[in-house]
Amino acid sequence: MLRNIILMLTALGVVVTVSARIATKDDDYTNLPEPIMTRLAPLVNSDLAPDNRVKDSYVIYLRPGHSLDDHAKAIKHDLKQHIDHVYSFIEDKVVYVGIAIDKDLLAAIRGDPKVEKVEVQGSASPAPM
């Protein structure tokens, strides 16, 4: 049962940390830590072929009311050197293009609960003549 729940949560993008040890008769069960469950924002277009991607570039959609400053504090990272463009025509939320984003920074960005989704940035190739 627990295995099925963990598989279902993993499929939904939730990271589940489970720890176990053998209980003894002297254990105090009143101050147990809460299980750690982290929701990862969906990664859209992750199936794009490498030739159709802009390397290490993503479009990040923040939830309404979440500013870039709030986002940087939540992920504990200075984003100034990683922000290529902020879309000004989207009024109700912040959407930005992040560049030079390695896998650790991507995980931190996706781990911010106020990130709606992260989109792999595709490259537009000119049509063949």
Backbone as a printed PyTorch tensor [residue, N CA C, xyz], in Angstrom:
tensor([[[  0.8290,  -1.1900,   0.0000],
         [  0.0000,   0.0000,   0.0000],
         [  0.8810,   1.2640,   0.0000]],

        [[  1.8340,   1.3290,   0.9520],
         [  2.7200,   2.4890,   1.0280],
         [  3.5240,   2.6240,  -0.2580]],

        [[  3.9810,   1.4970,  -0.7950],
         [  4.7490,   1.5290,  -2.0450],
         [  3.9180,   2.1360,  -3.1730]],

        [[  2.6360,   1.7600,  -3.2660],
         [  1.7630,   2.3010,  -4.3090],
         [  1.5520,   3.7980,  -4.1390]],

        [[  1.4110,   4.2520,  -2.9140],
         [  1.2440,   5.6870,  -2.6540],
         [  2.5020,   6.4380,  -3.0640]],

        [[  3.6640,   5.9070,  -2.7080],
         [  4.9280,   6.5610,  -3.0670],
         [  5.0860,   6.6020,  -4.5830]],

        [[  4.7500,   5.5090,  -5.2800],
         [  4.8370,   5.5070,  -6.7440],
         [  3.8970,   6.5330,  -7.3530]],

        [[  2.6840,   6.6570,  -6.8070],
         [  1.7180,   7.6250,  -7.3240],
         [  2.2200,   9.0520,  -7.1000]],

        [[  2.7420,   9.3460,  -5.9120],
         [  3.2470,  10.6850,  -5.6280],
         [  4.4530,  11.0060,  -6.5020]],

        [[  5.3230,  10.0300,  -6.7200],
         [  6.4880,  10.2410,  -7.5770],
         [  6.0490,  10.5550,  -8.9990]],

        [[  5.0380,   9.8610,  -9.4900],
         [  4.5310,  10.1230, -10.8400],
         [  3.9490,  11.5230, -10.9540]],

        [[  3.4520,  12.0630,  -9.8430],
         [  2.8900,  13.4150,  -9.8470],
         [  3.9590,  14.4870,  -9.6470]],

        [[  5.2140,  14.0890,  -9.5170],
         [  6.2900,  15.0670,  -9.3570],
         [  6.5440,  15.4370,  -7.9130]],

        [[  6.1350,  14.6060,  -6.9790],
         [  6.3550,  14.8770,  -5.5630],
         [  7.5230,  14.0210,  -5.1080]],

        [[  8.4990,  14.6480,  -4.4710],
         [  9.6360,  13.9190,  -3.9420],
         [  9.2820,  13.4730,  -2.5350]],

        [[  9.4080,  12.1900,  -2.2730],
         [  9.0480,  11.6370,  -0.9750],
         [ 10.3080,  11.1050,  -0.3230]],

        [[ 10.5470,  11.5330,   0.9140],
         [ 11.6720,  11.0290,   1.6790],
         [ 11.1230,  10.1350,   2.7830]],

        [[ 11.5600,   8.9030,   2.8050],
         [ 11.0880,   7.9490,   3.8020],
         [ 12.2950,   7.4620,   4.5750]],

        [[ 12.1830,   7.4800,   5.8960],
         [ 13.2500,   6.9120,   6.6990],
         [ 12.6250,   5.9100,   7.6630]],

        [[ 13.3710,   4.8910,   7.9880],
         [ 12.8450,   3.8580,   8.8710],
         [ 13.9570,   3.3510,   9.7690]],

        [[ 13.5520,   2.8720,  10.9270],
         [ 14.4720,   2.1990,  11.8230],
         [ 13.6440,   1.2630,  12.6800]],

        [[ 14.2900,   0.3720,  13.3560],
         [ 13.5780,  -0.5820,  14.2030],
         [ 13.2050,   0.1150,  15.5070]],

        [[ 11.9470,  -0.0070,  15.8750],
         [ 11.4570,   0.6160,  17.1060],
         [ 11.8550,  -0.2230,  18.3150]],

        [[ 12.0730,   0.4750,  19.4230],
         [ 12.3340,  -0.2110,  20.6910],
         [ 11.2240,   0.1300,  21.6620]],

        [[ 11.1420,  -0.6250,  22.7540],
         [ 10.0620,  -0.3950,  23.7180],
         [ 10.1950,   0.9560,  24.4200]],

        [[ 11.3780,   1.5730,  24.4110],
         [ 11.5880,   2.8480,  25.0960],
         [ 11.4010,   4.0610,  24.1880]],

        [[ 11.0110,   3.8550,  22.9470],
         [ 10.8530,   4.9760,  22.0120],
         [  9.7390,   5.9150,  22.4500]],

        [[  9.9990,   7.1920,  22.2780],
         [  8.9980,   8.2280,  22.5520],
         [  8.4330,   8.6800,  21.2080]],

        [[  7.1650,   8.4320,  20.9770],
         [  6.5430,   8.7420,  19.6910],
         [  5.7920,  10.0710,  19.7030]],

        [[  6.0480,  10.9220,  20.6740],
         [  5.2990,  12.1810,  20.7600],
         [  5.9140,  13.2950,  19.9310]],

        [[  7.1980,  13.2320,  19.6330],
         [  7.8680,  14.3220,  18.9110],
         [  8.4820,  13.8520,  17.5980]],

        [[  7.7410,  13.1040,  16.8250],
         [  8.2580,  12.6270,  15.5460],
         [  8.2250,  13.7380,  14.5080]],

        [[  9.2460,  13.8300,  13.6540],
         [  9.2320,  14.8580,  12.6070],
         [  8.1870,  14.5330,  11.5500]],

        [[  7.6930,  15.5830,  10.9070],
         [  6.7510,  15.4090,   9.8060],
         [  7.5020,  14.8400,   8.6060]],

        [[  6.8570,  13.9910,   7.8100],
         [  7.5320,  13.5130,   6.5940],
         [  7.8070,  14.6740,   5.6510]],

        [[  8.9070,  14.5850,   4.9350],
         [  9.2960,  15.6460,   4.0150],
         [  8.7440,  15.3050,   2.6330]],

        [[  7.8730,  16.1780,   2.1200],
         [  7.3160,  15.9830,   0.7810],
         [  7.4460,  17.3030,   0.0390]],

        [[  8.1110,  17.2810,  -1.0820],
         [  8.3250,  18.4910,  -1.8530],
         [  7.6690,  18.3320,  -3.2150]],

        [[  6.8370,  19.2870,  -3.5710],
         [  6.1980,  19.2870,  -4.8840],
         [  7.1390,  19.9580,  -5.8700]],

        [[  7.3630,  19.3350,  -6.9940],
         [  8.1590,  19.9480,  -8.0500],
         [  7.2200,  20.4890,  -9.1130]],

        [[  7.4800,  21.7100,  -9.5550],
         [  6.6810,  22.2850, -10.6360],
         [  6.8560,  21.4250, -11.8830]],

        [[  5.7980,  21.2850, -12.6750],
         [  5.9050,  20.4840, -13.9020],
         [  6.9690,  21.0360, -14.8510]],

        [[  7.6750,  20.1260, -15.5160],
         [  8.6650,  20.4960, -16.5300],
         [  8.0470,  20.1920, -17.8900]],

        [[  7.6610,  21.2410, -18.6020],
         [  6.9670,  21.1300, -19.8830],
         [  7.9960,  21.0820, -21.0140]],

        [[  7.7080,  20.3400, -22.0560],
         [  8.5750,  20.1910, -23.2390],
         [  9.8780,  19.4650, -22.9300]],

        [[  9.9090,  18.6860, -21.8540],
         [ 11.1480,  17.9840, -21.5090],
         [ 11.4910,  16.8960, -22.5230]],

        [[ 10.5370,  16.5750, -23.3930],
         [ 10.7850,  15.5520, -24.4020],
         [ 11.3490,  16.1130, -25.7110]],

        [[ 11.6320,  17.4190, -25.7430],
         [ 12.2240,  18.0080, -26.9500],
         [ 13.6000,  17.3990, -27.2130]],

        [[ 13.8770,  17.1360, -28.4640],
         [ 15.1980,  16.6280, -28.8410],
         [ 16.2500,  17.6970, -28.5480]],

        [[ 17.4610,  17.3020, -28.1880],
         [ 18.5090,  18.2820, -27.8780],
         [ 18.7250,  19.3220, -28.9780]],

        [[ 18.5610,  18.9260, -30.2330],
         [ 18.7400,  19.8660, -31.3440],
         [ 17.6520,  20.9350, -31.3830]],

        [[ 16.5330,  20.6720, -30.7180],
         [ 15.4110,  21.6140, -30.7230],
         [ 15.3030,  22.4130, -29.4320]],

        [[ 16.3320,  22.3830, -28.5990],
         [ 16.3400,  23.1030, -27.3220],
         [ 17.3490,  24.2440, -27.3500]],

        [[ 17.0620,  25.2460, -26.5410],
         [ 18.0780,  26.2580, -26.2510],
         [ 18.7790,  25.7500, -24.9950]],

        [[ 20.0730,  25.4890, -25.0870],
         [ 20.8180,  24.8410, -24.0030],
         [ 20.6860,  25.5960, -22.6800]],

        [[ 20.2920,  24.8630, -21.6450],
         [ 20.1860,  25.3690, -20.2660],
         [ 19.2970,  26.6020, -20.1540]],

        [[ 18.2670,  26.6880, -20.9890],
         [ 17.3620,  27.8410, -20.9990],
         [ 15.9260,  27.3690, -20.7730]],

        [[ 15.2290,  28.0810, -19.8820],
         [ 13.8740,  27.6890, -19.4940],
         [ 12.9940,  28.9260, -19.3670]],

        [[ 11.6980,  28.7380, -19.6060],
         [ 10.7140,  29.7860, -19.3460],
         [ 10.0440,  29.3990, -18.0370]],

        [[ 10.1380,  30.2830, -17.0400],
         [  9.6300,  29.9920, -15.7010],
         [  8.3990,  30.8430, -15.4390]],

        [[  7.3100,  30.1950, -15.0530],
         [  6.0340,  30.8540, -14.7730],
         [  5.8170,  30.8620, -13.2610]],

        [[  5.7960,  32.0630, -12.6720],
         [  5.5180,  32.1760, -11.2440],
         [  4.0170,  32.3290, -11.0350]],

        [[  3.5390,  31.8970,  -9.8970],
         [  2.1130,  32.0470,  -9.5790],
         [  1.8120,  33.5210,  -9.3080]],

        [[  0.5670,  33.9430,  -9.5370],
         [  0.1990,  35.3450,  -9.2770],
         [  0.5730,  35.7650,  -7.8520]],

        [[  1.1460,  36.9660,  -7.7450],
         [  1.5370,  37.5130,  -6.4500],
         [  2.9480,  37.1570,  -6.0130]],

        [[  3.6340,  36.3000,  -6.7490],
         [  4.9990,  35.8810,  -6.3990],
         [  5.9770,  36.6790,  -7.2590]],

        [[  6.7580,  37.5420,  -6.6340],
         [  7.6910,  38.4040,  -7.3710],
         [  9.0190,  37.6820,  -7.6110]],

        [[  9.8490,  38.2830,  -8.4530],
         [ 11.1890,  37.7250,  -8.6760],
         [ 12.0090,  37.7400,  -7.3920]],

        [[ 11.8600,  38.8070,  -6.5910],
         [ 12.5740,  38.8680,  -5.3090],
         [ 12.1130,  37.7490,  -4.3760]],

        [[ 10.7850,  37.5360,  -4.2980],
         [ 10.2520,  36.4450,  -3.4730],
         [ 10.8080,  35.1050,  -3.9490]],

        [[ 10.8320,  34.9360,  -5.2500],
         [ 11.3060,  33.6900,  -5.8690],
         [ 12.7890,  33.4620,  -5.5500]],

        [[ 13.6040,  34.4960,  -5.6950],
         [ 15.0400,  34.3740,  -5.4100],
         [ 15.2710,  34.0060,  -3.9460]],

        [[ 14.4910,  34.6000,  -3.0410],
         [ 14.6160,  34.2630,  -1.6140],
         [ 14.1830,  32.8240,  -1.3610]],

        [[ 13.1060,  32.3950,  -2.0180],
         [ 12.5900,  31.0360,  -1.8110],
         [ 13.5960,  29.9770,  -2.2490]],

        [[ 14.3200,  30.2460,  -3.3290],
         [ 15.2800,  29.2490,  -3.8260],
         [ 16.6990,  29.5120,  -3.3200]],

        [[ 16.8580,  30.6010,  -2.5460],
         [ 18.1540,  30.9610,  -1.9490],
         [ 19.2570,  31.0800,  -3.0030]],

        [[ 18.9330,  31.8620,  -4.0480],
         [ 19.8860,  32.0140,  -5.1520],
         [ 19.6920,  33.3790,  -5.7980]],

        [[ 20.7890,  34.0630,  -6.0970],
         [ 20.7210,  35.3330,  -6.8160],
         [ 20.5020,  35.0210,  -8.2960]],

        [[ 19.3910,  35.4820,  -8.8330],
         [ 19.0190,  35.1450, -10.2120],
         [ 19.4330,  36.1860, -11.2430]],

        [[ 20.0270,  37.2970, -10.8200],
         [ 20.3130,  38.3950, -11.7570],
         [ 21.0630,  37.9290, -13.0020]],

        [[ 22.0750,  37.1180, -12.8400],
         [ 22.8640,  36.6690, -13.9970],
         [ 22.1460,  35.6040, -14.8220]],

        [[ 21.0330,  35.0900, -14.3110],
         [ 20.3050,  34.0270, -15.0100],
         [ 19.0400,  34.5160, -15.7160]],

        [[ 18.6510,  35.7650, -15.4910],
         [ 17.4220,  36.2710, -16.1070],
         [ 17.7610,  36.9450, -17.4280]],

        [[ 17.2930,  36.3470, -18.5040],
         [ 17.5230,  36.8860, -19.8380],
         [ 16.4300,  37.8690, -20.2210]],

        [[ 15.1910,  37.5630, -19.8310],
         [ 14.0620,  38.3890, -20.2540],
         [ 12.8850,  38.1500, -19.3120]],

        [[ 12.1480,  39.2220, -19.0130],
         [ 10.8920,  39.1140, -18.2670],
         [  9.7900,  39.5770, -19.2050]],

        [[  8.7850,  38.7420, -19.3840],
         [  7.6770,  39.0880, -20.2830],
         [  6.7920,  40.1390, -19.6240]],

        [[  6.7740,  41.3400, -20.1950],
         [  6.0070,  42.4440, -19.6090],
         [  4.5430,  42.4260, -20.0200]],

        [[  4.2040,  41.7070, -21.0780],
         [  2.8130,  41.7090, -21.5470],
         [  1.9170,  40.7710, -20.7280]],

        [[  2.4950,  39.9710, -19.8590],
         [  1.7000,  39.1060, -18.9770],
         [  1.5130,  39.8650, -17.6700]],

        [[  0.2750,  40.2910, -17.4120],
         [  0.0240,  41.2160, -16.3090],
         [ -0.2060,  40.5550, -14.9570]],

        [[ -0.8070,  39.3810, -14.9160],
         [ -1.2100,  38.8280, -13.6240],
         [ -0.1460,  37.9730, -12.9460]],

        [[  0.9690,  37.7060, -13.6280],
         [  2.0210,  36.8960, -13.0310],
         [  3.3550,  37.2290, -13.6840]],

        [[  4.4200,  36.8240, -13.0320],
         [  5.7680,  37.0100, -13.5760],
         [  6.1320,  35.7640, -14.3780]],

        [[  6.5800,  35.9950, -15.6070],
         [  7.0920,  34.9250, -16.4630],
         [  8.4480,  35.4050, -16.9740]],

        [[  9.4890,  34.6100, -16.7360],
         [ 10.8160,  35.0350, -17.1800],
         [ 11.5470,  33.9040, -17.8890]],

        [[ 12.5240,  34.3040, -18.7130],
         [ 13.3980,  33.3470, -19.3880],
         [ 14.6770,  33.2640, -18.5700]],

        [[ 14.9670,  32.0720, -18.0950],
         [ 16.1860,  31.8390, -17.3310],
         [ 17.2250,  31.1700, -18.2050]],

        [[ 18.4630,  31.6480, -18.1110],
         [ 19.5590,  31.1000, -18.9220],
         [ 20.6700,  30.5810, -18.0120]],

        [[ 21.5250,  29.7460, -18.5700],
         [ 22.6570,  29.1610, -17.8380],
         [ 22.1810,  28.5080, -16.5420]],

        [[ 21.1030,  27.7370, -16.6600],
         [ 20.5130,  27.0810, -15.4920],
         [ 20.9690,  25.6250, -15.4780]],

        [[ 21.7880,  25.2840, -14.4850],
         [ 22.2520,  23.8970, -14.3730],
         [ 21.1940,  23.0580, -13.6530]],

        [[ 21.4530,  21.7680, -13.5140],
         [ 20.4430,  20.8670, -12.9530],
         [ 20.1180,  21.1850, -11.4940]],

        [[ 21.0940,  21.6570, -10.7160],
         [ 20.8290,  21.9910,  -9.3150],
         [ 19.9430,  23.2260,  -9.1960]],

        [[ 20.2340,  24.2470,  -9.9980],
         [ 19.3990,  25.4480,  -9.9740],
         [ 18.0050,  25.1260, -10.5050]],

        [[ 17.9180,  24.2940, -11.5320],
         [ 16.6150,  23.8940, -12.0630],
         [ 15.7910,  23.1870, -10.9880]],

        [[ 16.4220,  22.3130, -10.2250],
         [ 15.7170,  21.6120,  -9.1450],
         [ 15.2290,  22.5980,  -8.0880]],

        [[ 16.0520,  23.5940,  -7.7540],
         [ 15.6420,  24.6030,  -6.7740],
         [ 14.4670,  25.4200,  -7.3000]],

        [[ 14.5310,  25.8240,  -8.5590],
         [ 13.4410,  26.5990,  -9.1690],
         [ 12.1540,  25.7830,  -9.1570]],

        [[ 12.2310,  24.5400,  -9.5850],
         [ 11.0330,  23.6850,  -9.6190],
         [ 10.5220,  23.3770,  -8.2180]],

        [[ 11.3940,  23.4360,  -7.2290],
         [ 11.0000,  23.1600,  -5.8500],
         [ 10.3110,  24.3120,  -5.1520]],

        [[ 10.3660,  25.5100,  -5.7300],
         [  9.6540,  26.6560,  -5.1480],
         [  8.1560,  26.4000,  -5.3190]],

        [[  7.3950,  26.3120,  -4.2230],
         [  5.9610,  26.0120,  -4.3380],
         [  5.1660,  27.0600,  -5.1060]],

        [[  5.7440,  28.2360,  -5.2880],
         [  5.0210,  29.2850,  -6.0060],
         [  5.4350,  29.3760,  -7.4750]],

        [[  6.1190,  28.3500,  -7.9620],
         [  6.4010,  28.2390,  -9.3960],
         [  5.2960,  27.3820,  -9.9940]],

        [[  4.6100,  27.9500, -10.9680],
         [  3.4870,  27.2570, -11.6110],
         [  3.9710,  26.1430, -12.5350]],

        [[  4.9290,  26.4800, -13.3950],
         [  5.5080,  25.4860, -14.3010],
         [  6.8200,  26.0150, -14.8500]],

        [[  7.6230,  25.1010, -15.3670],
         [  8.8920,  25.4330, -16.0110],
         [  8.8440,  24.7870, -17.3920]],

        [[  9.1770,  25.5770, -18.3970],
         [  9.0960,  25.1010, -19.7780],
         [ 10.4920,  25.0830, -20.3950]],

        [[ 10.8820,  23.9380, -20.9400],
         [ 12.1440,  23.8580, -21.6780],
         [ 12.0050,  24.7710, -22.8840]],

        [[ 12.9700,  25.6770, -23.0530],
         [ 12.8660,  26.6130, -24.1700],
         [ 13.3140,  25.9300, -25.4550]],

        [[ 12.4050,  25.9190, -26.4130],
         [ 12.7090,  25.3380, -27.7160],
         [ 13.3480,  26.3640, -28.6240]],

        [[ 14.1270,  25.8720, -29.5720],
         [ 14.7440,  26.7760, -30.5470],
         [ 13.9210,  26.7550, -31.8210]],

        [[ 13.7880,  27.9010, -32.4090],
         [ 13.0610,  28.0130, -33.6780],
         [ 14.0850,  27.9810, -34.8010]],

        [[ 14.0280,  26.9540, -35.5890],
         [ 14.9440,  26.8430, -36.7270],
         [ 14.2620,  27.3960, -37.9650]],

        [[ 15.0010,  28.0840, -38.8180],
         [ 14.3840,  28.5880, -40.0450],
         [ 13.9310,  27.4380, -40.9390]],

        [[ 12.8540,  27.6700, -41.6440],
         [ 12.3320,  26.6460, -42.5550],
         [ 13.3280,  26.4230, -43.6840]],

        [[ 13.5120,  25.1620, -44.0980],
         [ 14.4480,  24.8950, -45.2000],
         [ 13.9550,  25.5300, -46.4950]],

        [[ 14.8980,  25.9660, -47.3350],
         [ 14.5310,  26.6200, -48.5950],
         [ 14.4740,  25.6360, -49.7200]]])
